[in-house]
Coordinates of N, CA and C in Angstrom, one line a residue:
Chain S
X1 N 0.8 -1.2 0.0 CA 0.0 0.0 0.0 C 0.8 1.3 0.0
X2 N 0.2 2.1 -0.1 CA 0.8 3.9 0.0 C 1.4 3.8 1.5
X3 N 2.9 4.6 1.7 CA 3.5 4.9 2.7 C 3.6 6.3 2.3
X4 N 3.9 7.0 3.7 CA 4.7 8.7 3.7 C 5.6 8.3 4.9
X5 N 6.9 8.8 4.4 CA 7.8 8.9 5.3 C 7.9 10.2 5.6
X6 N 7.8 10.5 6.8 CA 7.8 11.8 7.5 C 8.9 11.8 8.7
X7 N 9.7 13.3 8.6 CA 10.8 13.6 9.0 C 10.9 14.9 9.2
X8 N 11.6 15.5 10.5 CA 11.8 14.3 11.6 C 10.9 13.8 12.3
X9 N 11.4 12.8 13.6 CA 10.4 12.5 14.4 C 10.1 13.3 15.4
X10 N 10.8 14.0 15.7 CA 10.2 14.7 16.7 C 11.6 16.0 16.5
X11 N 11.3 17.5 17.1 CA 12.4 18.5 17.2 C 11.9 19.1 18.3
X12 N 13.1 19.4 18.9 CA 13.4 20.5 20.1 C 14.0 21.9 19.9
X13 N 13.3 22.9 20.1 CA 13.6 23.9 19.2 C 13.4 25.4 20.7
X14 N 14.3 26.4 19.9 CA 13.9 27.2 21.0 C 12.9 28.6 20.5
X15 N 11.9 28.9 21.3 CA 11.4 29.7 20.8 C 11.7 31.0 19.5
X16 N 11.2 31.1 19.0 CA 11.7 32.2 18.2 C 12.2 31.9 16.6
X17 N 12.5 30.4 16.8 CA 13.5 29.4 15.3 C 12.3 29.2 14.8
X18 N 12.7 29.2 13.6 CA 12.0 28.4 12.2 C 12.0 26.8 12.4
X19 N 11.2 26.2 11.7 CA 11.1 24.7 11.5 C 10.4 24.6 10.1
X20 N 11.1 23.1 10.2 CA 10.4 22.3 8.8 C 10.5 21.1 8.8
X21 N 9.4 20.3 8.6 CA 9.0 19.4 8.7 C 8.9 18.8 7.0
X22 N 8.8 17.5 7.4 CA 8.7 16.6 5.4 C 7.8 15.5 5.2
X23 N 7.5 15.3 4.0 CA 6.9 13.7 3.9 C 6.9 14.0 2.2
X24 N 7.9 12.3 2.5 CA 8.0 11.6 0.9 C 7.2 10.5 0.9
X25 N 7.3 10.5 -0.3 CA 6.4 9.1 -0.6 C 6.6 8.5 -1.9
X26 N 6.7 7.2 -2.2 CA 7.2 6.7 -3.4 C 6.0 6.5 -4.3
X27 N 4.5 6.9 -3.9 CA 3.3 7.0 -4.7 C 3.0 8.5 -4.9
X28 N 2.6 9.0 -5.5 CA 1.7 10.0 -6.2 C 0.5 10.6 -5.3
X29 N 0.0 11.6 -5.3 CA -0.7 11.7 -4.2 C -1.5 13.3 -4.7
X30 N -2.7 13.3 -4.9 CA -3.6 14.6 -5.5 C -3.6 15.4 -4.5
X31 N -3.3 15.0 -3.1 CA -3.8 16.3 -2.2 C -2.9 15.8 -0.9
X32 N -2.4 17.0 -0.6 CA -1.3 17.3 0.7 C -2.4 17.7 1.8
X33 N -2.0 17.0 2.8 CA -2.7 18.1 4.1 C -1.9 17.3 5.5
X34 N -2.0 18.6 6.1 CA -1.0 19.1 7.1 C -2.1 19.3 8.6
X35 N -2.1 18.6 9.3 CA -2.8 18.4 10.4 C -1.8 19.2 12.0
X36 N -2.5 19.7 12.9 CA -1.7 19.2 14.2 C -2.6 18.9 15.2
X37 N -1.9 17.8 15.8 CA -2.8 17.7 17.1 C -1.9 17.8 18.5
X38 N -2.9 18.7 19.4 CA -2.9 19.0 20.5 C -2.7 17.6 21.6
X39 N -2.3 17.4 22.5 CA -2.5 16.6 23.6 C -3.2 16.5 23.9
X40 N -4.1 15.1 23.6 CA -5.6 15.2 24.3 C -6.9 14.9 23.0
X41 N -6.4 15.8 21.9 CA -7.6 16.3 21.5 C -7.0 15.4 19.9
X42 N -8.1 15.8 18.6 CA -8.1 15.1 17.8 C -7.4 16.0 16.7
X43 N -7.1 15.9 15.5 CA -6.2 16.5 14.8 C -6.7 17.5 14.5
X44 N -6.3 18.8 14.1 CA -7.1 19.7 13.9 C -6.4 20.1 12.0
X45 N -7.0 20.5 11.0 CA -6.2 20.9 9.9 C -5.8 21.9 9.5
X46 N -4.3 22.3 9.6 CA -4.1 23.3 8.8 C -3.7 24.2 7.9
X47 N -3.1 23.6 6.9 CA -3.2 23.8 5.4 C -3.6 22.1 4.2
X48 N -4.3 22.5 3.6 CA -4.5 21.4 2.3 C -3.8 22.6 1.2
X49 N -3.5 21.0 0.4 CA -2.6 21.6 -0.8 C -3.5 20.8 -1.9
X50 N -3.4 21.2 -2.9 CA -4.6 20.7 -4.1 C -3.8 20.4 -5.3
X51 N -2.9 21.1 -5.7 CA -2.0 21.1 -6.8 C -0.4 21.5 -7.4
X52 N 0.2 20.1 -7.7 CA 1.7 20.4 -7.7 C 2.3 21.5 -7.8
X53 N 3.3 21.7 -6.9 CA 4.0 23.3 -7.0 C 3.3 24.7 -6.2
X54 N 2.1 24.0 -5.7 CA 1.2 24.8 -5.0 C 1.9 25.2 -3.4
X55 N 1.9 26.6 -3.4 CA 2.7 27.0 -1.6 C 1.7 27.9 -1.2
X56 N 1.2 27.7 0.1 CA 0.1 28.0 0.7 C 0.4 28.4 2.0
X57 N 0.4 29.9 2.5 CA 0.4 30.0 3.9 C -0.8 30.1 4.7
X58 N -1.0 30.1 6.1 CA -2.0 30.2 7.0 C -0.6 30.9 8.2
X59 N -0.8 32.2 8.2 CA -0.4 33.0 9.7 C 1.5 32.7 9.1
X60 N 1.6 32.0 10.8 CA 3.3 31.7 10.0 C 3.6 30.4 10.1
X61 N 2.5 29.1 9.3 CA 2.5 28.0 8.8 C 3.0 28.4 7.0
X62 N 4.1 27.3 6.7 CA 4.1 27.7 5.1 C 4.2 26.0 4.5
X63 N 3.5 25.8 3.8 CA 3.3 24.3 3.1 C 3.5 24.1 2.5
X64 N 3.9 23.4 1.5 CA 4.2 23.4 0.4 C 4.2 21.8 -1.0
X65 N 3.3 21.9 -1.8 CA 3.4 20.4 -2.7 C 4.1 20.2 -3.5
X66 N 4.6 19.3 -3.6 CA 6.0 19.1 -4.3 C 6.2 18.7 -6.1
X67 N 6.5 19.5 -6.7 CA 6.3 19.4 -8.1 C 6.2 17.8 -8.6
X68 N 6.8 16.5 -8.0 CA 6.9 15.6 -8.4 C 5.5 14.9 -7.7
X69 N 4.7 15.4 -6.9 CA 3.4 14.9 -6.2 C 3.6 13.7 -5.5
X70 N 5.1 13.5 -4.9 CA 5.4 12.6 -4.1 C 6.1 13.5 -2.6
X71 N 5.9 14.2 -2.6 CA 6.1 15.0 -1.0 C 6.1 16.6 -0.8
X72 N 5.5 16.6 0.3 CA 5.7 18.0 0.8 C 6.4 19.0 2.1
X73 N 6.1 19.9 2.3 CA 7.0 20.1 3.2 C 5.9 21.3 4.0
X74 N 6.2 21.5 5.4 CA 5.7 22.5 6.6 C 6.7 23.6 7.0
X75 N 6.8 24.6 6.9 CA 7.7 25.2 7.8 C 6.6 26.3 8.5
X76 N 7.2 26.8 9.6 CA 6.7 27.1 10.9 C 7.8 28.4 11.0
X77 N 7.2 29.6 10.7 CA 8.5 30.3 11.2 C 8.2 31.5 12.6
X78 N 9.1 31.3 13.0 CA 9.0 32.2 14.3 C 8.1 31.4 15.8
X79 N 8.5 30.0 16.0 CA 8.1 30.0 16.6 C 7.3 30.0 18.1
X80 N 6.3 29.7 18.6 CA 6.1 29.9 20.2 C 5.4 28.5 20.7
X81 N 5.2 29.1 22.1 CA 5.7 27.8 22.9 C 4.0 27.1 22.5
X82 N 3.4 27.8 22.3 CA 2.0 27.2 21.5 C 1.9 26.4 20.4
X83 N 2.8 26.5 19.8 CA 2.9 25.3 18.4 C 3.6 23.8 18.8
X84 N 3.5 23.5 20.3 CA 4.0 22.6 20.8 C 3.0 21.3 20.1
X85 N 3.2 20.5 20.1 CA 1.9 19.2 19.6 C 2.6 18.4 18.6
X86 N 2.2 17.6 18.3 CA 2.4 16.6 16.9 C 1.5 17.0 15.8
X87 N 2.7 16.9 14.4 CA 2.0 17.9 13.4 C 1.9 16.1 12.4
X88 N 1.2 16.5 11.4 CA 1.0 15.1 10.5 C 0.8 15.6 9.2
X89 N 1.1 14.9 8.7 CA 1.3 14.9 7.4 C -0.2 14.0 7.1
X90 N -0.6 14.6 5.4 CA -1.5 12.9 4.8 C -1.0 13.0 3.4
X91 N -1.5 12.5 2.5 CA -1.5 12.3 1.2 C -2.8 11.3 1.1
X92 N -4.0 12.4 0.0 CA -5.1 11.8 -0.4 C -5.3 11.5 -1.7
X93 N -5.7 10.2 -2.3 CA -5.7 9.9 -3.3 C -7.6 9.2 -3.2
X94 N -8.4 9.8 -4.4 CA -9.4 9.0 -4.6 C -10.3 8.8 -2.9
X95 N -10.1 9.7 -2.4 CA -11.1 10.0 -1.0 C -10.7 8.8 0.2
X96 N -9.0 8.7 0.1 CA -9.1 7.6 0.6 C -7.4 8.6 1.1
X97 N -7.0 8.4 2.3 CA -5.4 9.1 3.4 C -4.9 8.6 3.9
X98 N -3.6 8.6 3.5 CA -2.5 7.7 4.0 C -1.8 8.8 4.8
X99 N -1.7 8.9 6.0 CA -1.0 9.4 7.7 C 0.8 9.3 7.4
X100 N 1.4 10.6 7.5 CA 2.9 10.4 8.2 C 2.6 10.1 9.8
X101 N 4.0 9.4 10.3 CA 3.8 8.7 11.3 C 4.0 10.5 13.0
X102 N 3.9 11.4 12.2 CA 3.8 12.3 12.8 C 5.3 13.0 13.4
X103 N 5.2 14.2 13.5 CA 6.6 15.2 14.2 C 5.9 15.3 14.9
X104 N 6.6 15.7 16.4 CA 6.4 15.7 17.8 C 7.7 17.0 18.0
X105 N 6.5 18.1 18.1 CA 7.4 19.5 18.1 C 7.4 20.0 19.6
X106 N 8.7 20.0 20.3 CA 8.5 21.2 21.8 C 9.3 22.2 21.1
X107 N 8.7 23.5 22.0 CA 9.4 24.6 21.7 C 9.9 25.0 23.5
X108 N 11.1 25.4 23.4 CA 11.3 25.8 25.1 C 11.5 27.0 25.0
X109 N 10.7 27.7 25.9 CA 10.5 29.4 26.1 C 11.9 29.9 26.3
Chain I
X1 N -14.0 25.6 7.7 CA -13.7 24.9 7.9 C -15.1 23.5 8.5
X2 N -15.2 22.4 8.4 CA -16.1 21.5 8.8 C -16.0 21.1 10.0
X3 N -16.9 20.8 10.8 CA -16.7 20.8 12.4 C -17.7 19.2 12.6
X4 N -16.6 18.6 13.4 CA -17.2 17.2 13.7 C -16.9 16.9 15.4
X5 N -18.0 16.4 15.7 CA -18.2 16.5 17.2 C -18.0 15.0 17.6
X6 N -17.9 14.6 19.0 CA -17.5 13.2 19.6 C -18.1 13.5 20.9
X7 N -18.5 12.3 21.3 CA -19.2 12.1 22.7 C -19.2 10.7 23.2
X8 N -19.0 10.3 24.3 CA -18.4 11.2 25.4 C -16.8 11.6 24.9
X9 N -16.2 12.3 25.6 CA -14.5 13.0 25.4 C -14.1 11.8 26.1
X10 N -14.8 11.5 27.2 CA -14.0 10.6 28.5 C -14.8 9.2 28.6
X11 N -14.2 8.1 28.7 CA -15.5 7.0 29.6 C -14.5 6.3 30.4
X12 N -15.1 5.5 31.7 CA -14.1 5.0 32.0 C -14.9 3.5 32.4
X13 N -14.8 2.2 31.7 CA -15.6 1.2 32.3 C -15.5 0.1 32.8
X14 N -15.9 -1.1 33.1 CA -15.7 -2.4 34.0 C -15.8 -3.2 32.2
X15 N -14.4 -4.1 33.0 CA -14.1 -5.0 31.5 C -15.3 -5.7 31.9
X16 N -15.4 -6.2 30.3 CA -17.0 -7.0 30.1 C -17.7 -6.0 29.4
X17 N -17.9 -4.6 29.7 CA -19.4 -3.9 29.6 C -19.0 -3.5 28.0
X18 N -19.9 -3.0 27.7 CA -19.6 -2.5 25.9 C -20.0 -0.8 25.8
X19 N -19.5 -0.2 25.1 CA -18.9 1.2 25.5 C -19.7 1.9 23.6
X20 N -20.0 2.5 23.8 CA -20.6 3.4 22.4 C -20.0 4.8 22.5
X21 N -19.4 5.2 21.5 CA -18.9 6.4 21.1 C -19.9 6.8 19.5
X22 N -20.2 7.9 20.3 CA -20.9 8.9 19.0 C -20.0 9.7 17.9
X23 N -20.1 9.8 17.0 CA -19.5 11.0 16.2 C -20.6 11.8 15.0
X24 N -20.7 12.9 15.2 CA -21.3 13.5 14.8 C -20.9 14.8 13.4
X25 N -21.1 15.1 12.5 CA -20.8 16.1 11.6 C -22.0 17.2 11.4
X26 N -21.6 18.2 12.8 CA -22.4 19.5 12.8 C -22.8 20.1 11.6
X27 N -21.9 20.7 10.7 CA -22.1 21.6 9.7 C -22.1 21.2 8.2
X28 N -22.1 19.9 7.7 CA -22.0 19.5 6.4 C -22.6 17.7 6.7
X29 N -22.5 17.3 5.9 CA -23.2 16.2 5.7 C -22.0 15.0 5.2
X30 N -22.0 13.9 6.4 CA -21.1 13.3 6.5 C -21.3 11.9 5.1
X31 N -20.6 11.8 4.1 CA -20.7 10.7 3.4 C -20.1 9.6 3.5
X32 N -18.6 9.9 4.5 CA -17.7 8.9 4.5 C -17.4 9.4 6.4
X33 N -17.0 8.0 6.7 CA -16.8 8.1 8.4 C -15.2 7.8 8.7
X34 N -14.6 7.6 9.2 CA -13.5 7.2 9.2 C -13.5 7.2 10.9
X35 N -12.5 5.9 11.5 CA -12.7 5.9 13.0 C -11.2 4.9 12.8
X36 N -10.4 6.0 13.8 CA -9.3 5.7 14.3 C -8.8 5.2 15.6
X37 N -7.4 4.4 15.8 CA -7.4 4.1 17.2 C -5.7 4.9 17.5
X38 N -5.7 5.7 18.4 CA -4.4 5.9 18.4 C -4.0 6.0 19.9
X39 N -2.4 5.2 20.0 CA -1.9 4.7 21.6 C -0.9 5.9 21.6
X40 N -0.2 6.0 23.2 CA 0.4 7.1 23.4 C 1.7 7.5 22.4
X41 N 1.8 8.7 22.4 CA 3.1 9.1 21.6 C 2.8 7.9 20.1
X42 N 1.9 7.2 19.5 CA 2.2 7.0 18.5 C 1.1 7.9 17.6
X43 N 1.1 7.0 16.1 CA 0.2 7.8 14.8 C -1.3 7.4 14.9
X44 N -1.9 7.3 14.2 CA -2.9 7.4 13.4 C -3.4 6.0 13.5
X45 N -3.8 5.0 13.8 CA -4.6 3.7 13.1 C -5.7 3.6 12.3
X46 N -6.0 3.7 11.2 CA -7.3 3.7 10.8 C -7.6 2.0 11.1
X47 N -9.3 2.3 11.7 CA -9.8 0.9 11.9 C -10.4 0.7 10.7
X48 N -11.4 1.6 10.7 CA -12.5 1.1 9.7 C -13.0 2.4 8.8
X49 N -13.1 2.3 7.6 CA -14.0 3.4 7.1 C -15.9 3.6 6.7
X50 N -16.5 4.0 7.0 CA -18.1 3.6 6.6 C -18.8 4.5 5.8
X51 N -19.4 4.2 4.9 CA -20.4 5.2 3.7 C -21.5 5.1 4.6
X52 N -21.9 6.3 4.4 CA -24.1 6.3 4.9 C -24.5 5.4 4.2
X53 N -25.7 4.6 5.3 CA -26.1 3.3 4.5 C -25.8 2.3 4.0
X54 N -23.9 2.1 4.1 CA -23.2 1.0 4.2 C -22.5 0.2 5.0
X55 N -22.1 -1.1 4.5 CA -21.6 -1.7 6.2 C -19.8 -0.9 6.0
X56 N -19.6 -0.9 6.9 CA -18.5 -0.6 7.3 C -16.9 -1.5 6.2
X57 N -16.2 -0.8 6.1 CA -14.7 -1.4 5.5 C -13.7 -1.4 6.7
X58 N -13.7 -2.5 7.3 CA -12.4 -2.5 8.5 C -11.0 -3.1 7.7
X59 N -10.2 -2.4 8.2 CA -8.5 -2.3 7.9 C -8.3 -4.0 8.2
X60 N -7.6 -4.4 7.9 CA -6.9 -5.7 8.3 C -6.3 -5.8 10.0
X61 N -6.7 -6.8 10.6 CA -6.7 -7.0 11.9 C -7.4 -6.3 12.7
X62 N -8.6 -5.4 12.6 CA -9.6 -5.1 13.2 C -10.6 -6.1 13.3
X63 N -10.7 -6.3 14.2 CA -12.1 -7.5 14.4 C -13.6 -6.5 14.1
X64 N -14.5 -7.0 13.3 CA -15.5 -6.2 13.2 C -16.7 -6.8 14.2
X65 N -17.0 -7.8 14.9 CA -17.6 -8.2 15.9 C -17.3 -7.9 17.3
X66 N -15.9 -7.2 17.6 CA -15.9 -6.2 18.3 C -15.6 -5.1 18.4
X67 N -15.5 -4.3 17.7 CA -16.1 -2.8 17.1 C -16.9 -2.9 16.2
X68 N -18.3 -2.5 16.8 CA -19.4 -2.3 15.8 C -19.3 -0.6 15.3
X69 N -19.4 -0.5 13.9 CA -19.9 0.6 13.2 C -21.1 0.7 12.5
X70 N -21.6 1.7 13.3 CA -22.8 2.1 12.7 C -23.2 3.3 11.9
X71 N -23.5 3.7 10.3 CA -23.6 5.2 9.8 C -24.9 4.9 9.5
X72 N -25.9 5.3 10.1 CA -27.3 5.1 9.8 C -27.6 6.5 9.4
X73 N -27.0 8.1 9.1 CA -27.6 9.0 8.7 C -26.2 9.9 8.6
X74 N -26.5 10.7 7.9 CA -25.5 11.7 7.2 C -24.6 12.3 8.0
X75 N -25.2 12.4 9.4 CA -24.5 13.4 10.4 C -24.0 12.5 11.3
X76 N -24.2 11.2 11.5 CA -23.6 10.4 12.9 C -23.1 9.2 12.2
X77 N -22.2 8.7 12.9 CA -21.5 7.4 12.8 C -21.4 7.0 14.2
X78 N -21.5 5.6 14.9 CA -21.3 5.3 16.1 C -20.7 4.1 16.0
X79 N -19.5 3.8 17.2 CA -18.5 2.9 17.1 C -18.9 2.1 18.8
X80 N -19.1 1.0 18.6 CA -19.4 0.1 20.0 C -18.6 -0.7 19.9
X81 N -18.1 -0.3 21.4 CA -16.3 -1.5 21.7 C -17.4 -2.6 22.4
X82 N -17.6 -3.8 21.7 CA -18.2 -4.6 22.7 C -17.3 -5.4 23.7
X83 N -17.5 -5.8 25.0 CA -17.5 -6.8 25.9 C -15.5 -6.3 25.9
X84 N -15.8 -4.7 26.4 CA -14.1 -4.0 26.1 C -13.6 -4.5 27.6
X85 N -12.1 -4.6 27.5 CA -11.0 -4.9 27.8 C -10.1 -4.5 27.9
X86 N -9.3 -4.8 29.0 CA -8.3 -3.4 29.6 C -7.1 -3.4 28.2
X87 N -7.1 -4.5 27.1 CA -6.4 -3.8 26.3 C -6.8 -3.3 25.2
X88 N -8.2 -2.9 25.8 CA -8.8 -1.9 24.5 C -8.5 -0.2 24.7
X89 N -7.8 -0.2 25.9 CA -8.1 1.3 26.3 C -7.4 1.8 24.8
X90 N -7.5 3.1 25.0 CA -7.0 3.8 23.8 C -7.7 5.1 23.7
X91 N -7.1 5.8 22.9 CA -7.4 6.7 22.0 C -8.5 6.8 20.7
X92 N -9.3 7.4 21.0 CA -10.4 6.8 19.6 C -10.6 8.0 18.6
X93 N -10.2 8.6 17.5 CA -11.3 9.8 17.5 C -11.8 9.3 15.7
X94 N -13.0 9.9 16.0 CA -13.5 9.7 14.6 C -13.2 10.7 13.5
X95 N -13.6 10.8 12.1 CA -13.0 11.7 11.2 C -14.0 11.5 10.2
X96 N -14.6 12.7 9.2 CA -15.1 12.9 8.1 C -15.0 13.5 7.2
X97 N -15.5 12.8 6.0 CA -15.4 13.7 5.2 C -16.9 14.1 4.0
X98 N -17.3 14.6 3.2 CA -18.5 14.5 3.0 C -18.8 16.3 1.8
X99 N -19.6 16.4 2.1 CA -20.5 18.0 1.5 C -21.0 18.6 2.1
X100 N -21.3 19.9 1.5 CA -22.2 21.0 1.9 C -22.7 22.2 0.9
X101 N -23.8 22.2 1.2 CA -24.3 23.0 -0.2 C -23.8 22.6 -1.2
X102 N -23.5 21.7 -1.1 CA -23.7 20.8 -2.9 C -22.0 20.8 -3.3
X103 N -21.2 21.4 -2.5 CA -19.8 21.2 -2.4 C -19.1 20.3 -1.6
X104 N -18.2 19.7 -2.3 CA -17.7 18.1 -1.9 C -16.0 18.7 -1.3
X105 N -16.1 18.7 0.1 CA -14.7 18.6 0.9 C -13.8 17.2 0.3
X106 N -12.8 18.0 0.0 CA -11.2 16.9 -0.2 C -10.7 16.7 0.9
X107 N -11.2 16.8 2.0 CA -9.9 17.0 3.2 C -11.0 16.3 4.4
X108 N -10.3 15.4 5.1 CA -11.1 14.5 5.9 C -10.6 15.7 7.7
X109 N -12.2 16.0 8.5 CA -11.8 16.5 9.6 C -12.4 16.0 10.6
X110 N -11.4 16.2 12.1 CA -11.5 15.1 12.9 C -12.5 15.6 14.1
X111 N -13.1 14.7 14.7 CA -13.2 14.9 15.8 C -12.5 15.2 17.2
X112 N -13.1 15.4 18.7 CA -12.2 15.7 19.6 C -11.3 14.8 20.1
X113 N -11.8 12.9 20.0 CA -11.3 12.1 20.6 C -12.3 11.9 21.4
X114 N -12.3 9.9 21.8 CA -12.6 9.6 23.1 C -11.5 9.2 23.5
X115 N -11.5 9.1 25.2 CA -10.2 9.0 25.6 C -10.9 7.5 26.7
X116 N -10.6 6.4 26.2 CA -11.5 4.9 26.9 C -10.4 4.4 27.8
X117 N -11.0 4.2 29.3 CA -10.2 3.2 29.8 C -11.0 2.0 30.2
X118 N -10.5 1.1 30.2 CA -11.0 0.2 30.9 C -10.6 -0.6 31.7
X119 N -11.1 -1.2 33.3 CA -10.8 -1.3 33.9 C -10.8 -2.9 34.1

């Protein structure tokens, strides 16, 4: 079946740094989306990507779909102690989402 | 954005008893259900996915005789852990995806989570 390898597994960062997060995949994939989930709670979404070469911000989330439609990328810039959580990757094909195994981001104040 | 609800957030019960979790899609009309199981610090498990009106598609190694799915209507999907067991506790949250006003969401959204123990 469809895999995403997502990378890294987890980063320790100190307030104020940029991040970026990835997911490849050796299948094809029509639609990017970029989840995070909180402790506790269920994923929440925050950018979908629709089409190759497509870069999409929300605030200072920046996403991006990768011309070959086999990976994308997250960066996070400036960040605070609130973007702490596990971020996820998917890749949807045909109404059907295959999950990266998730980044697990702290930020220390 | 699409907003999908879960009930209870919490349960906590005596092994043996059988446990029902709601999931609900407030603002759009759910066509496809999707119900996950996820343990600490790990990913995502999809169990099972279900169409309105259809029986349910479970993943490989999901028992479907003990997780019942039910999608009897556009807005609800319900998941019963029967005759649950302390190694069913887990993480549950459901996920949808579906329409609204005649427009078809690409992007599956989740519920709050149940958070099940059992004792």
């Amino acid at each position: 079946g469809q895999q995403l390898n997502q990378s890294p597994q987890s980063m320790f960062i100190q307030e104020g740094e940029d991040v970026s997060m990835n997911c490849t995949s050796s299948s094809i994939f029509n639609t990017w989306l970029w989840y995070k989930q909180d402790p506790g709670e269920g994923p929440v979404l925050l950018i979908a990507l629709y089409k190759a070469g497509e870069l999409t911000s929300n605030g200072r989330l920046t996403a991006q779909f990768g011309i070959t439609r086999k990976d994308s990328f997250l960066n996070i810039s400036a960040s605070i102690p609130s973007d702490v959580g596990i971020y996820f990757c998917a890749g949807r094909n045909a109404g059907k989402s295959t999950f990266g195994d998730g980044t697990t981001l702290t930020v220390k104040p | 954005g699409a907003v999908v609800s879960q009930h209870p957030s919490r349960v906590i019960c005596k092994s043996g008893t059988s446990v029902k979790i709601e999931c609900r899609s407030l603002d759009f009309q759910a066509t496809t259900m999707f119900w996950y199981r996820q343990f600490p610090k790990q990913s995502l498990m999809l169990m099972a996915t279900s169409n309105e009106g259809s029986k349910a598609t479970y993943e490989q190694g999901v028992e479907k005789d003990k997780f019942l799915i039910n999608h009897a209507s556009l807005t609800l999907s319900t998941l019963t852990v029967t005759s649950a067991h302390p190694e069913d506790s887990s993480f549950y949250i459901c996920s949808a995806t579906g329409t609204s006003g005649g427009s078809s969401y690409n992007e599956q959204f989740f519920g709050p989570g149940t958070r099940l123990t059992v004792l």
